[in-house]
PDB file of C-alpha atoms in Angstrom:
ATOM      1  CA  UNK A 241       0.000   0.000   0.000  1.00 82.00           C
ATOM      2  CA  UNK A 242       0.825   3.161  -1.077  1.00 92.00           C
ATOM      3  CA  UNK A 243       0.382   7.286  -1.807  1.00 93.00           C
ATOM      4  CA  UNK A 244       0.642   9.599  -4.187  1.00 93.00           C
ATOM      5  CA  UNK A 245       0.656  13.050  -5.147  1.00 91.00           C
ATOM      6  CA  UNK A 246       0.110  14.694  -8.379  1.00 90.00           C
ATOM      7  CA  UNK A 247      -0.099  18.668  -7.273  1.00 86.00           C
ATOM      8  CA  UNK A 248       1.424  20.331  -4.646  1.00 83.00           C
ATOM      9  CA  UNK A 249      -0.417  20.111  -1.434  1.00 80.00           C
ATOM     10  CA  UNK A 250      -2.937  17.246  -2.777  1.00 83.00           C
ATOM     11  CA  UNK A 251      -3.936  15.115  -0.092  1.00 85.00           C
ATOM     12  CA  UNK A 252      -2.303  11.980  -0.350  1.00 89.00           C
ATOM     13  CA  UNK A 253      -4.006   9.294  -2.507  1.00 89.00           C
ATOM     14  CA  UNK A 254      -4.135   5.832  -1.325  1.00 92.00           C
ATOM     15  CA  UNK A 255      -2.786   3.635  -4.512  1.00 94.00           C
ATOM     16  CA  UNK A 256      -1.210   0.560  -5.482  1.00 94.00           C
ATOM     17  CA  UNK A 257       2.614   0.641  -7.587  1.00 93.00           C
ATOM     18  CA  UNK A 258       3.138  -1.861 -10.136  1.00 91.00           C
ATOM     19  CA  UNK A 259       6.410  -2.216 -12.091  1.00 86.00           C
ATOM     20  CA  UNK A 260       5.068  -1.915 -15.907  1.00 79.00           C
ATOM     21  CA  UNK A 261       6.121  -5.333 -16.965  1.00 77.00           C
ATOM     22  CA  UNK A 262       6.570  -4.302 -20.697  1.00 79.00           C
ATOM     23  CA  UNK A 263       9.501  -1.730 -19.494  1.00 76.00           C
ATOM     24  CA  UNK A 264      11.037  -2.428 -15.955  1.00 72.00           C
ATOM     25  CA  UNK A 265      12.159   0.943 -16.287  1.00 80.00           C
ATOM     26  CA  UNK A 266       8.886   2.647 -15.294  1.00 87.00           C
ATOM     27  CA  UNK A 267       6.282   1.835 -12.746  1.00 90.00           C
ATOM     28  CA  UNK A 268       2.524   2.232 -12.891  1.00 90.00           C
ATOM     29  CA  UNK A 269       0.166   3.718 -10.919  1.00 93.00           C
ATOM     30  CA  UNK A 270      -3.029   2.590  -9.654  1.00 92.00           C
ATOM     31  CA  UNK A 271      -5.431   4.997  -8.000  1.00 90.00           C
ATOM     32  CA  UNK A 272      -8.341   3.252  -5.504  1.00 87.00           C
ATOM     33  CA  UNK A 273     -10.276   6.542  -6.061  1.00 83.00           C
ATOM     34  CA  UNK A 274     -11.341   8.669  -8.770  1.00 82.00           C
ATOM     35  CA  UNK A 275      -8.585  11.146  -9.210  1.00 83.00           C
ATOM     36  CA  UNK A 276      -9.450  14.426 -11.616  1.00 79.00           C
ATOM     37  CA  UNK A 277      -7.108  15.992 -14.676  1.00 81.00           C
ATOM     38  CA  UNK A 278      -4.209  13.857 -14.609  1.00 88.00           C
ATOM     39  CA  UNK A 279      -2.242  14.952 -17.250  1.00 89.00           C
ATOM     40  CA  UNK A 280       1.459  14.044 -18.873  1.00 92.00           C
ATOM     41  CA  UNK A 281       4.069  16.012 -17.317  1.00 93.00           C
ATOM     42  CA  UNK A 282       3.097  16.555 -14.689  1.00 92.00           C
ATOM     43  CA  UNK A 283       5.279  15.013 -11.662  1.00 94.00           C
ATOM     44  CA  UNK A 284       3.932  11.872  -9.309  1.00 94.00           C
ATOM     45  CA  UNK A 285       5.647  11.630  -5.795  1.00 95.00           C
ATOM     46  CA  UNK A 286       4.986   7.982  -4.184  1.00 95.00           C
ATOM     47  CA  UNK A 287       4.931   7.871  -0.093  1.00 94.00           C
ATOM     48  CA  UNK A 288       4.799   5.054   2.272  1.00 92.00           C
ATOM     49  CA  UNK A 289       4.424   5.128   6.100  1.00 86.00           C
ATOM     50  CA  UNK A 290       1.050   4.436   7.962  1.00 77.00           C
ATOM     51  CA  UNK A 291       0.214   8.327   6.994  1.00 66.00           C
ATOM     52  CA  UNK A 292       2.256   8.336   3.906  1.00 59.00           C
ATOM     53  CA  UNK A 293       5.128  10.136   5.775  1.00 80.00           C
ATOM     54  CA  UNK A 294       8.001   8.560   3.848  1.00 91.00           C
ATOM     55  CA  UNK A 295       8.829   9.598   0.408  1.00 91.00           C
ATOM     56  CA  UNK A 296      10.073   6.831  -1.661  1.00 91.00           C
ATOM     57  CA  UNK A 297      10.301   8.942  -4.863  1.00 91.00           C
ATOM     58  CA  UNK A 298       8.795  10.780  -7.955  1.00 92.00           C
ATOM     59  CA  UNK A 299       8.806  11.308 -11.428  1.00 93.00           C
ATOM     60  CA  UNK A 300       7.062  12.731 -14.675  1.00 94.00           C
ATOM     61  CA  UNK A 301       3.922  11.081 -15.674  1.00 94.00           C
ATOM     62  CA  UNK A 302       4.227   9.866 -19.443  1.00 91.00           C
ATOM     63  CA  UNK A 303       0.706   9.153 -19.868  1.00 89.00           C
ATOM     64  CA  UNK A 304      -2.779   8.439 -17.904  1.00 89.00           C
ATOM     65  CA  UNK A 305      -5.821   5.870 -18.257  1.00 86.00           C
ATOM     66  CA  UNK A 306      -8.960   6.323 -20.172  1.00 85.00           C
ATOM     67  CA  UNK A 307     -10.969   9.409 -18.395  1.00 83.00           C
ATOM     68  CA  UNK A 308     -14.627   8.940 -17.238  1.00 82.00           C
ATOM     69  CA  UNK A 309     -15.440  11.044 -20.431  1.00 83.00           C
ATOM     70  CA  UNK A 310     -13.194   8.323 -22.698  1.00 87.00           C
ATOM     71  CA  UNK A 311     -15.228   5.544 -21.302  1.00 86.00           C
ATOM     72  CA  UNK A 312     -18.772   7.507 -21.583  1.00 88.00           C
ATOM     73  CA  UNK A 313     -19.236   7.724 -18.110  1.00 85.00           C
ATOM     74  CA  UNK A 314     -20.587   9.672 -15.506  1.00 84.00           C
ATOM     75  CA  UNK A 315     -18.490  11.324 -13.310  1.00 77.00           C
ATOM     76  CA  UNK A 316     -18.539   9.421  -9.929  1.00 76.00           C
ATOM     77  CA  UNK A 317     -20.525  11.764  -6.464  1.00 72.00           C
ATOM     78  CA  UNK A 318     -17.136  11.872  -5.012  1.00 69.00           C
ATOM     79  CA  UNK A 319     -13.933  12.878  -6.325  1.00 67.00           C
ATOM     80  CA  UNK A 320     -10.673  13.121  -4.860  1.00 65.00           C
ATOM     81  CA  UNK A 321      -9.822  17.057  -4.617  1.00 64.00           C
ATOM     82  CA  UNK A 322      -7.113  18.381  -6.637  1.00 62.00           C
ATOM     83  CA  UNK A 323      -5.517  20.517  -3.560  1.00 59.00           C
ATOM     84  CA  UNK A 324      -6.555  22.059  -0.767  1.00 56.00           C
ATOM     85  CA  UNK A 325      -8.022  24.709  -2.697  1.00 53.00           C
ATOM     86  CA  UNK A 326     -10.307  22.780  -4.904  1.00 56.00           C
ATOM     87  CA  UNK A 327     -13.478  24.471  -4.474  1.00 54.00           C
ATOM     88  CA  UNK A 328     -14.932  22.322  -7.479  1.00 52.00           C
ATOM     89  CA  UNK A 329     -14.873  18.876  -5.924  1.00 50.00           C
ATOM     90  CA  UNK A 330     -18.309  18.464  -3.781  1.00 48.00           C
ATOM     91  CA  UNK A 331     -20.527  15.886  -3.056  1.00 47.00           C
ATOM     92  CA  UNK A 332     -22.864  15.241  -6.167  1.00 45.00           C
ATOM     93  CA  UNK A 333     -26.359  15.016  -5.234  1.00 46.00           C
TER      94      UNK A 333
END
């Protein structure tokens, strides 16, 4: 088990690190929640620790998953926020 952070100041995201088994060279990264404008180049720091207090490491994202809009879904009722400023993220009703 493991965190990540794509923005300065995110909260921590609870994920899961693979090693992408087609290039040992990079890892992958698997959210457990719906996590909003990821977007290539942007830099992912991974931390361990029982509140994520260790950092093991970061680097720039090459590319993301299919979006919610990609699949021709719905966006979920909750979404991780991007910061603590994320004024945009509520509770869908």
């Amino acid at each position: 088990k493991a965190f990540c952070r794509i923005r300065h100041l995110q909260p921590l995201i609870p994920c899961t690190v693979l090693w992408n088994k087609d290039d040992g060279n990079n890892i992958v990264i698997q959210f457990h929640v719906p996590v909003r404008a990821i977007t290539p180049g942007q830099t992912a720091a991974i931390y361990v620790g029982k509140n994520g207090l260790i950092c093991l490491g970061g680097g720039p994202i090459w590319n993301r998953g299919p979006t919610y809009h990609d699949l021709g879904l719905d966006l979920p009722k909750v979404l991780h926020p991007a910061g603590i400023n994320d004024l945009s993220v509520q509770k869908r009703k």
